mmCIF file of C-alpha atoms in Angstrom:
data_model
loop_
_atom_site.group_PDB
_atom_site.id
_atom_site.type_symbol
_atom_site.label_atom_id
_atom_site.label_comp_id
_atom_site.label_asym_id
_atom_site.label_seq_id
_atom_site.Cartn_x
_atom_site.Cartn_y
_atom_site.Cartn_z
ATOM 1 C CA MET H 27 -0.402 3.774 -6.350
ATOM 2 C CA LEU H 28 -2.796 3.412 -9.280
ATOM 3 C CA LEU H 29 -4.592 6.427 -10.722
ATOM 4 C CA ILE H 30 -8.012 5.772 -12.287
ATOM 5 C CA ALA H 31 -9.441 8.781 -14.113
ATOM 6 C CA GLY H 32 -13.002 8.853 -15.385
ATOM 7 C CA LEU H 33 -13.652 11.422 -18.091
ATOM 8 C CA GLY H 34 -16.671 13.659 -18.446
ATOM 9 C CA ASN H 35 -17.937 17.231 -18.194
ATOM 10 C CA PRO H 36 -18.746 18.807 -14.814
ATOM 11 C CA GLY H 37 -22.171 20.090 -13.786
ATOM 12 C CA SER H 38 -25.735 18.786 -13.663
ATOM 13 C CA ARG H 39 -26.333 19.840 -17.279
ATOM 14 C CA TYR H 40 -23.990 17.092 -18.507
ATOM 15 C CA ALA H 41 -24.473 14.495 -15.762
ATOM 16 C CA GLY H 42 -26.565 12.108 -17.862
ATOM 17 C CA ASN H 43 -24.642 12.521 -21.119
ATOM 18 C CA ARG H 44 -23.096 9.563 -22.936
ATOM 19 C CA HIS H 45 -19.839 11.545 -22.877
ATOM 20 C CA ASN H 46 -19.929 11.272 -19.067
ATOM 21 C CA ILE H 47 -19.881 7.490 -18.822
ATOM 22 C CA GLY H 48 -16.327 7.734 -17.431
ATOM 23 C CA PHE H 49 -17.605 9.814 -14.494
ATOM 24 C CA MET H 50 -20.394 7.267 -13.958
ATOM 25 C CA ALA H 51 -17.909 4.384 -13.816
ATOM 26 C CA VAL H 52 -15.623 5.967 -11.193
ATOM 27 C CA ASP H 53 -18.659 7.051 -9.162
ATOM 28 C CA GLU H 54 -19.669 3.389 -9.004
ATOM 29 C CA ILE H 55 -16.132 2.309 -8.019
ATOM 30 C CA ALA H 56 -16.049 5.016 -5.319
ATOM 31 C CA ARG H 57 -19.109 3.506 -3.614
ATOM 32 C CA ALA H 58 -16.851 0.824 -2.112
ATOM 33 C CA PRO H 59 -16.403 1.410 1.651
ATOM 34 C CA SER H 60 -12.612 1.554 1.281
ATOM 35 C CA PHE H 61 -12.823 4.933 -0.497
ATOM 36 C CA SER H 62 -12.864 8.361 1.094
ATOM 37 C CA PRO H 63 -15.594 10.897 0.258
ATOM 38 C CA TRP H 64 -14.946 13.025 -2.817
ATOM 39 C CA SER H 65 -12.788 16.113 -2.250
ATOM 40 C CA LYS H 66 -11.414 18.802 -4.561
ATOM 41 C CA LYS H 67 -7.787 18.947 -5.675
ATOM 42 C CA PHE H 68 -5.848 19.179 -8.951
ATOM 43 C CA SER H 69 -8.843 20.961 -10.588
ATOM 44 C CA ALA H 70 -10.691 17.687 -10.057
ATOM 45 C CA GLU H 71 -12.792 15.684 -7.655
ATOM 46 C CA ILE H 72 -10.673 12.949 -6.091
ATOM 47 C CA ALA H 73 -11.240 9.993 -3.799
ATOM 48 C CA GLU H 74 -8.531 7.857 -2.227
ATOM 49 C CA GLY H 75 -8.922 4.225 -1.272
ATOM 50 C CA GLN H 76 -7.557 0.738 -1.581
ATOM 51 C CA ILE H 77 -8.418 -2.174 -3.869
ATOM 52 C CA GLY H 78 -6.737 -5.403 -2.838
ATOM 53 C CA ALA H 79 -3.192 -4.534 -1.834
ATOM 54 C CA GLU H 80 -3.036 -1.468 -4.086
ATOM 55 C CA LYS H 81 -3.667 2.152 -3.130
ATOM 56 C CA VAL H 82 -5.954 3.778 -5.688
ATOM 57 C CA LEU H 83 -6.654 7.415 -6.512
ATOM 58 C CA LEU H 84 -9.911 8.102 -8.362
ATOM 59 C CA VAL H 85 -9.996 11.307 -10.389
ATOM 60 C CA LYS H 86 -12.858 13.169 -12.088
ATOM 61 C CA PRO H 87 -11.391 16.216 -13.890
ATOM 62 C CA GLN H 88 -13.559 19.318 -13.456
ATOM 63 C CA THR H 89 -11.868 21.209 -16.289
ATOM 64 C CA PHE H 90 -14.308 20.080 -18.999
ATOM 65 C CA MET H 91 -13.395 17.268 -21.350
ATOM 66 C CA ASN H 92 -10.969 19.157 -23.587
ATOM 67 C CA GLU H 93 -8.667 19.981 -20.648
ATOM 68 C CA SER H 94 -8.860 16.641 -18.832
ATOM 69 C CA GLY H 95 -5.096 16.191 -19.090
ATOM 70 C CA ARG H 96 -4.454 19.144 -16.802
ATOM 71 C CA SER H 97 -6.005 17.365 -13.807
ATOM 72 C CA VAL H 98 -4.616 13.934 -14.646
ATOM 73 C CA GLY H 99 -1.133 15.349 -15.215
ATOM 74 C CA GLU H 100 -1.121 17.347 -11.948
ATOM 75 C CA ALA H 101 -2.262 14.360 -9.896
ATOM 76 C CA ALA H 102 0.227 12.007 -11.542
ATOM 77 C CA ARG H 103 3.145 14.373 -10.931
ATOM 78 C CA PHE H 104 2.135 15.048 -7.309
ATOM 79 C CA PHE H 105 1.949 11.361 -6.407
ATOM 80 C CA LYS H 106 4.810 10.397 -8.772
ATOM 81 C CA ILE H 107 2.601 7.929 -10.648
ATOM 82 C CA GLU H 108 4.075 6.494 -13.827
ATOM 83 C CA PRO H 109 1.934 6.336 -17.018
ATOM 84 C CA ALA H 110 1.882 2.535 -16.765
ATOM 85 C CA ASN H 111 -0.076 2.955 -13.493
ATOM 86 C CA ILE H 112 -2.725 5.253 -14.981
ATOM 87 C CA VAL H 113 -6.097 4.020 -16.254
ATOM 88 C CA VAL H 114 -8.402 6.385 -18.139
ATOM 89 C CA ILE H 115 -12.082 5.448 -18.477
ATOM 90 C CA HIS H 116 -13.859 7.067 -21.413
ATOM 91 C CA ASP H 117 -16.724 6.772 -23.882
ATOM 92 C CA GLU H 118 -16.029 5.018 -27.182
ATOM 93 C CA LEU H 119 -18.042 5.639 -30.349
ATOM 94 C CA ASP H 120 -16.457 2.727 -32.185
ATOM 95 C CA LEU H 121 -17.744 0.113 -29.729
ATOM 96 C CA ALA H 122 -21.341 -1.054 -29.560
ATOM 97 C CA PRO H 123 -23.322 0.056 -26.503
ATOM 98 C CA GLY H 124 -22.405 -2.017 -23.469
ATOM 99 C CA LYS H 125 -19.112 -3.302 -24.871
ATOM 100 C CA LEU H 126 -15.889 -2.797 -22.927
ATOM 101 C CA ARG H 127 -12.276 -3.018 -24.044
ATOM 102 C CA VAL H 128 -9.017 -2.286 -22.228
ATOM 103 C CA LYS H 129 -5.829 -1.440 -24.080
ATOM 104 C CA THR H 130 -2.513 0.298 -23.502
ATOM 105 C CA GLY H 131 -1.422 3.136 -25.759
ATOM 106 C CA GLY H 132 -2.727 3.880 -29.228
ATOM 107 C CA GLY H 133 -4.274 6.907 -30.872
ATOM 108 C CA ASN H 134 -6.912 9.175 -29.387
ATOM 109 C CA GLY H 135 -9.520 8.387 -32.059
ATOM 110 C CA GLY H 136 -10.589 12.035 -32.129
ATOM 111 C CA HIS H 137 -11.416 11.985 -28.400
ATOM 112 C CA ASN H 138 -10.446 15.405 -27.027
ATOM 113 C CA GLY H 139 -10.058 14.138 -23.475
ATOM 114 C CA LEU H 140 -7.462 11.573 -24.545
ATOM 115 C CA ARG H 141 -5.738 14.138 -26.743
ATOM 116 C CA SER H 142 -5.340 16.428 -23.723
ATOM 117 C CA ILE H 143 -4.038 13.613 -21.509
ATOM 118 C CA ASP H 144 -1.512 12.592 -24.183
ATOM 119 C CA ALA H 145 -0.212 16.160 -24.225
ATOM 120 C CA HIS H 146 0.010 16.624 -20.443
ATOM 121 C CA LEU H 147 1.578 13.232 -19.734
ATOM 122 C CA GLY H 148 3.895 13.488 -22.722
ATOM 123 C CA THR H 149 3.119 9.896 -23.670
ATOM 124 C CA LYS H 150 0.323 7.626 -24.890
ATOM 125 C CA ASP H 151 1.537 4.643 -22.853
ATOM 126 C CA TYR H 152 -1.245 4.541 -20.281
ATOM 127 C CA ARG H 153 -4.179 2.158 -20.100
ATOM 128 C CA ARG H 154 -7.583 3.079 -21.486
ATOM 129 C CA MET H 155 -10.866 1.470 -20.503
ATOM 130 C CA ARG H 156 -13.097 2.077 -23.520
ATOM 131 C CA LEU H 157 -16.835 1.943 -22.839
ATOM 132 C CA GLY H 158 -18.996 1.599 -25.922
ATOM 133 C CA ILE H 159 -21.780 4.081 -26.540
ATOM 134 C CA GLY H 160 -22.299 3.188 -30.221
ATOM 135 C CA HIS H 161 -22.060 5.425 -33.268
ATOM 136 C CA PRO H 162 -25.106 7.380 -34.465
ATOM 137 C CA GLY H 163 -24.206 6.590 -38.081
ATOM 138 C CA ALA H 164 -23.682 10.068 -39.529
ATOM 139 C CA LYS H 165 -20.745 12.359 -38.754
ATOM 140 C CA GLU H 166 -22.995 15.365 -38.170
ATOM 141 C CA ALA H 167 -24.928 13.402 -35.538
ATOM 142 C CA VAL H 168 -21.873 12.579 -33.390
ATOM 143 C CA THR H 169 -21.888 15.727 -31.210
ATOM 144 C CA PRO H 170 -25.627 15.545 -30.371
ATOM 145 C CA HIS H 171 -25.152 11.835 -29.670
ATOM 146 C CA VAL H 172 -22.242 12.111 -27.223
ATOM 147 C CA LEU H 173 -23.679 15.223 -25.536
ATOM 148 C CA GLY H 174 -27.126 13.683 -25.361
ATOM 149 C CA ASP H 175 -28.427 11.841 -22.317
ATOM 150 C CA PHE H 176 -28.665 8.077 -22.191
ATOM 151 C CA ALA H 177 -32.162 6.961 -23.109
ATOM 152 C CA LYS H 178 -34.347 5.096 -20.620
ATOM 153 C CA VAL H 179 -33.826 1.839 -22.544
ATOM 154 C CA ASP H 180 -30.046 2.271 -22.190
ATOM 155 C CA ARG H 181 -30.299 1.736 -18.442
ATOM 156 C CA GLU H 182 -30.939 -1.946 -19.181
ATOM 157 C CA TRP H 183 -27.289 -2.371 -20.229
ATOM 158 C CA LEU H 184 -25.665 0.680 -18.605
ATOM 159 C CA ASP H 185 -26.435 -0.126 -14.961
ATOM 160 C CA PRO H 186 -25.228 -3.774 -15.182
ATOM 161 C CA LEU H 187 -22.073 -2.604 -16.996
ATOM 162 C CA LEU H 188 -21.180 -0.027 -14.331
ATOM 163 C CA GLU H 189 -21.903 -2.498 -11.536
ATOM 164 C CA ALA H 190 -19.736 -5.168 -13.195
ATOM 165 C CA ILE H 191 -16.846 -2.729 -13.625
ATOM 166 C CA ALA H 192 -16.909 -1.854 -9.925
ATOM 167 C CA ARG H 193 -17.354 -5.475 -8.839
ATOM 168 C CA HIS H 194 -14.404 -6.782 -10.862
ATOM 169 C CA ILE H 195 -12.085 -3.759 -10.813
ATOM 170 C CA ASP H 196 -9.700 -5.702 -8.559
ATOM 171 C CA SER H 197 -8.596 -7.769 -11.576
ATOM 172 C CA LEU H 198 -7.742 -4.603 -13.514
ATOM 173 C CA VAL H 199 -5.901 -3.141 -10.535
ATOM 174 C CA ALA H 200 -3.891 -6.365 -10.264
ATOM 175 C CA GLY H 201 -2.807 -5.897 -13.894
ATOM 176 C CA ASP H 202 -4.861 -8.702 -15.420
ATOM 177 C CA ASP H 203 -6.734 -6.781 -18.098
ATOM 178 C CA ALA H 204 -7.841 -9.923 -19.948
ATOM 179 C CA LEU H 205 -9.379 -11.454 -16.826
ATOM 180 C CA PHE H 206 -11.128 -8.173 -16.027
ATOM 181 C CA MET H 207 -12.645 -7.961 -19.526
ATOM 182 C CA ASN H 208 -13.734 -11.583 -19.369
ATOM 183 C CA LYS H 209 -15.423 -11.156 -15.982
ATOM 184 C CA VAL H 210 -17.295 -8.040 -17.126
ATOM 185 C CA SER H 211 -18.344 -9.770 -20.343
ATOM 186 C CA VAL H 212 -19.710 -12.765 -18.441
ATOM 187 C CA ALA H 213 -21.488 -10.538 -15.914
ATOM 188 C CA THR H 214 -23.183 -8.389 -18.550
ATOM 189 C CA GLY H 215 -23.698 -10.912 -21.349
ATOM 190 C CA SER H 216 -21.796 -10.720 -24.626
ATOM 191 C CA SER H 217 -24.711 -9.967 -26.982
ATOM 192 C CA GLU H 218 -25.295 -6.427 -28.205
ATOM 193 C CA PRO H 219 -28.293 -4.720 -26.566
ATOM 194 C CA ALA H 220 -31.101 -4.721 -29.152
ATOM 195 C CA GLY H 221 -32.756 -1.436 -28.241
ATOM 196 C CA ALA H 222 -29.703 0.631 -27.407
ATOM 197 C CA LYS H 223 -29.292 4.000 -29.104
ATOM 198 C CA GLY H 224 -26.381 3.779 -31.539
ATOM 199 C CA ALA H 225 -26.527 -0.016 -31.755
ATOM 200 C CA SER H 226 -25.560 -1.483 -35.093
ATOM 201 C CA THR H 227 -28.182 -3.037 -37.349
ATOM 202 C CA GLY H 228 -25.783 -5.334 -39.183
ATOM 203 C CA SER H 229 -27.665 -8.555 -38.456
ATOM 204 C CA ALA H 230 -30.943 -7.066 -39.621
ATOM 205 C CA LYS H 231 -29.348 -5.836 -42.815
ATOM 206 C CA ARG H 232 -27.886 -9.247 -43.531
ATOM 207 C CA GLN H 233 -31.354 -10.740 -43.316
ATOM 208 C CA GLY H 234 -33.082 -8.004 -45.271
ATOM 209 C CA ASN H 235 -32.737 -6.475 -48.723
ATOM 210 C CA GLY H 236 -29.078 -7.297 -49.312
ATOM 211 C CA LYS H 237 -27.576 -4.127 -47.846
ATOM 212 C CA GLY H 238 -24.622 -5.059 -45.694
ATOM 213 C CA GLN H 239 -24.060 -8.269 -47.674
ATOM 214 C CA SER H 240 -21.103 -8.975 -49.916
ATOM 215 C CA HIS H 241 -21.596 -8.306 -53.623
ATOM 216 C CA ILE H 242 -21.492 -12.073 -54.212
ATOM 217 C CA ARG H 243 -24.348 -12.720 -51.822
ATOM 218 C CA GLN H 244 -26.344 -9.871 -53.318
ATOM 219 C CA ALA H 245 -25.785 -11.260 -56.805
ATOM 220 C CA ARG H 246 -27.035 -14.673 -55.739
ATOM 221 C CA GLY H 247 -30.334 -13.206 -54.641
ATOM 222 C CA THR H 248 -33.005 -14.886 -52.594
ATOM 223 C CA GLY H 249 -35.625 -15.607 -55.254
ATOM 224 C CA PRO H 250 -36.769 -19.048 -56.478
ATOM 225 C CA VAL H 251 -34.393 -21.193 -58.541
ATOM 226 C CA LEU H 252 -35.574 -21.368 -62.163
ATOM 227 C CA LYS H 253 -35.840 -24.834 -63.738
ATOM 228 C CA PRO H 254 -34.423 -25.061 -67.308
ATOM 229 C CA PRO H 255 -36.932 -25.929 -70.085
ATOM 230 C CA GLU H 256 -37.207 -29.611 -71.011
ATOM 231 C CA LYS H 257 -38.829 -29.119 -74.456
ATOM 232 C CA GLY H 258 -38.670 -26.651 -77.335
ATOM 233 C CA PRO H 259 -35.859 -24.735 -79.137
ATOM 234 C CA MET H 260 -34.231 -23.490 -75.900
ATOM 235 C CA ALA H 261 -34.108 -27.025 -74.492
ATOM 236 C CA GLU H 262 -32.436 -28.320 -77.705
ATOM 237 C CA MET H 263 -29.836 -25.518 -77.577
ATOM 238 C CA LEU H 264 -28.979 -26.223 -73.935
ATOM 239 C CA LYS H 265 -28.564 -29.911 -74.707
ATOM 240 C CA ARG H 266 -26.098 -29.103 -77.536
ATOM 241 C CA ILE H 267 -24.089 -26.813 -75.211
ATOM 242 C CA PHE H 268 -24.029 -28.895 -72.038
ATOM 243 C CA GLY H 269 -24.882 -32.336 -73.366
ATOM 244 C CA ALA H 270 -27.896 -34.421 -72.597
ATOM 245 C CA LYS H 271 -28.203 -35.872 -69.072
ATOM 246 C CA ASP H 272 -28.604 -39.649 -68.709
#
């Protein structure tokens, strides 16, 4: 059996938050006819179903984000699911909006939900599906950003991303993370959404006033190239230094 846990905070107050993108993803997966209706167990909402030949348990911890590991740990122990067969879907500040990455193990990156799961499983060796929500730019803006609702313009990339995850989840369940990521990337397009909240402005900076460029590029400048004088004292001095051209 594979356990797929989507992270978020319970209640209508948080339903549209960027922090709840994990809940949104498992809700989309659970729409498949092979899954049971949601029920309550392990301090979570759970749904059981099958994807391909694999039995799958979907979990949405109802403990609030900081205690997510309690639900995931209880479910894993009850069904005797090894960490290698656990996938945790969560929001990722360090990925641009609409980007998706899957990895096994690693640090929690300051994510309290992952920190709790690490503690309750006693290991970091489970898979994480990281869904980019972008970084607001300033540290003090992080909490309002993650606990803020997705903007209307975000639906342009969010809905296709969630649909692609559900449509191609069979590749992830089969253990082919690379194929899964490739299919989602093709389905959603690889370019960064231009209007997304938290999207980087690197390309604009590179074309603008030099911010975001290397110091060499900034030093080169973008102004007109000055032509050396052909007559007068300065011209004579340059000829003595560099030699006269034929």
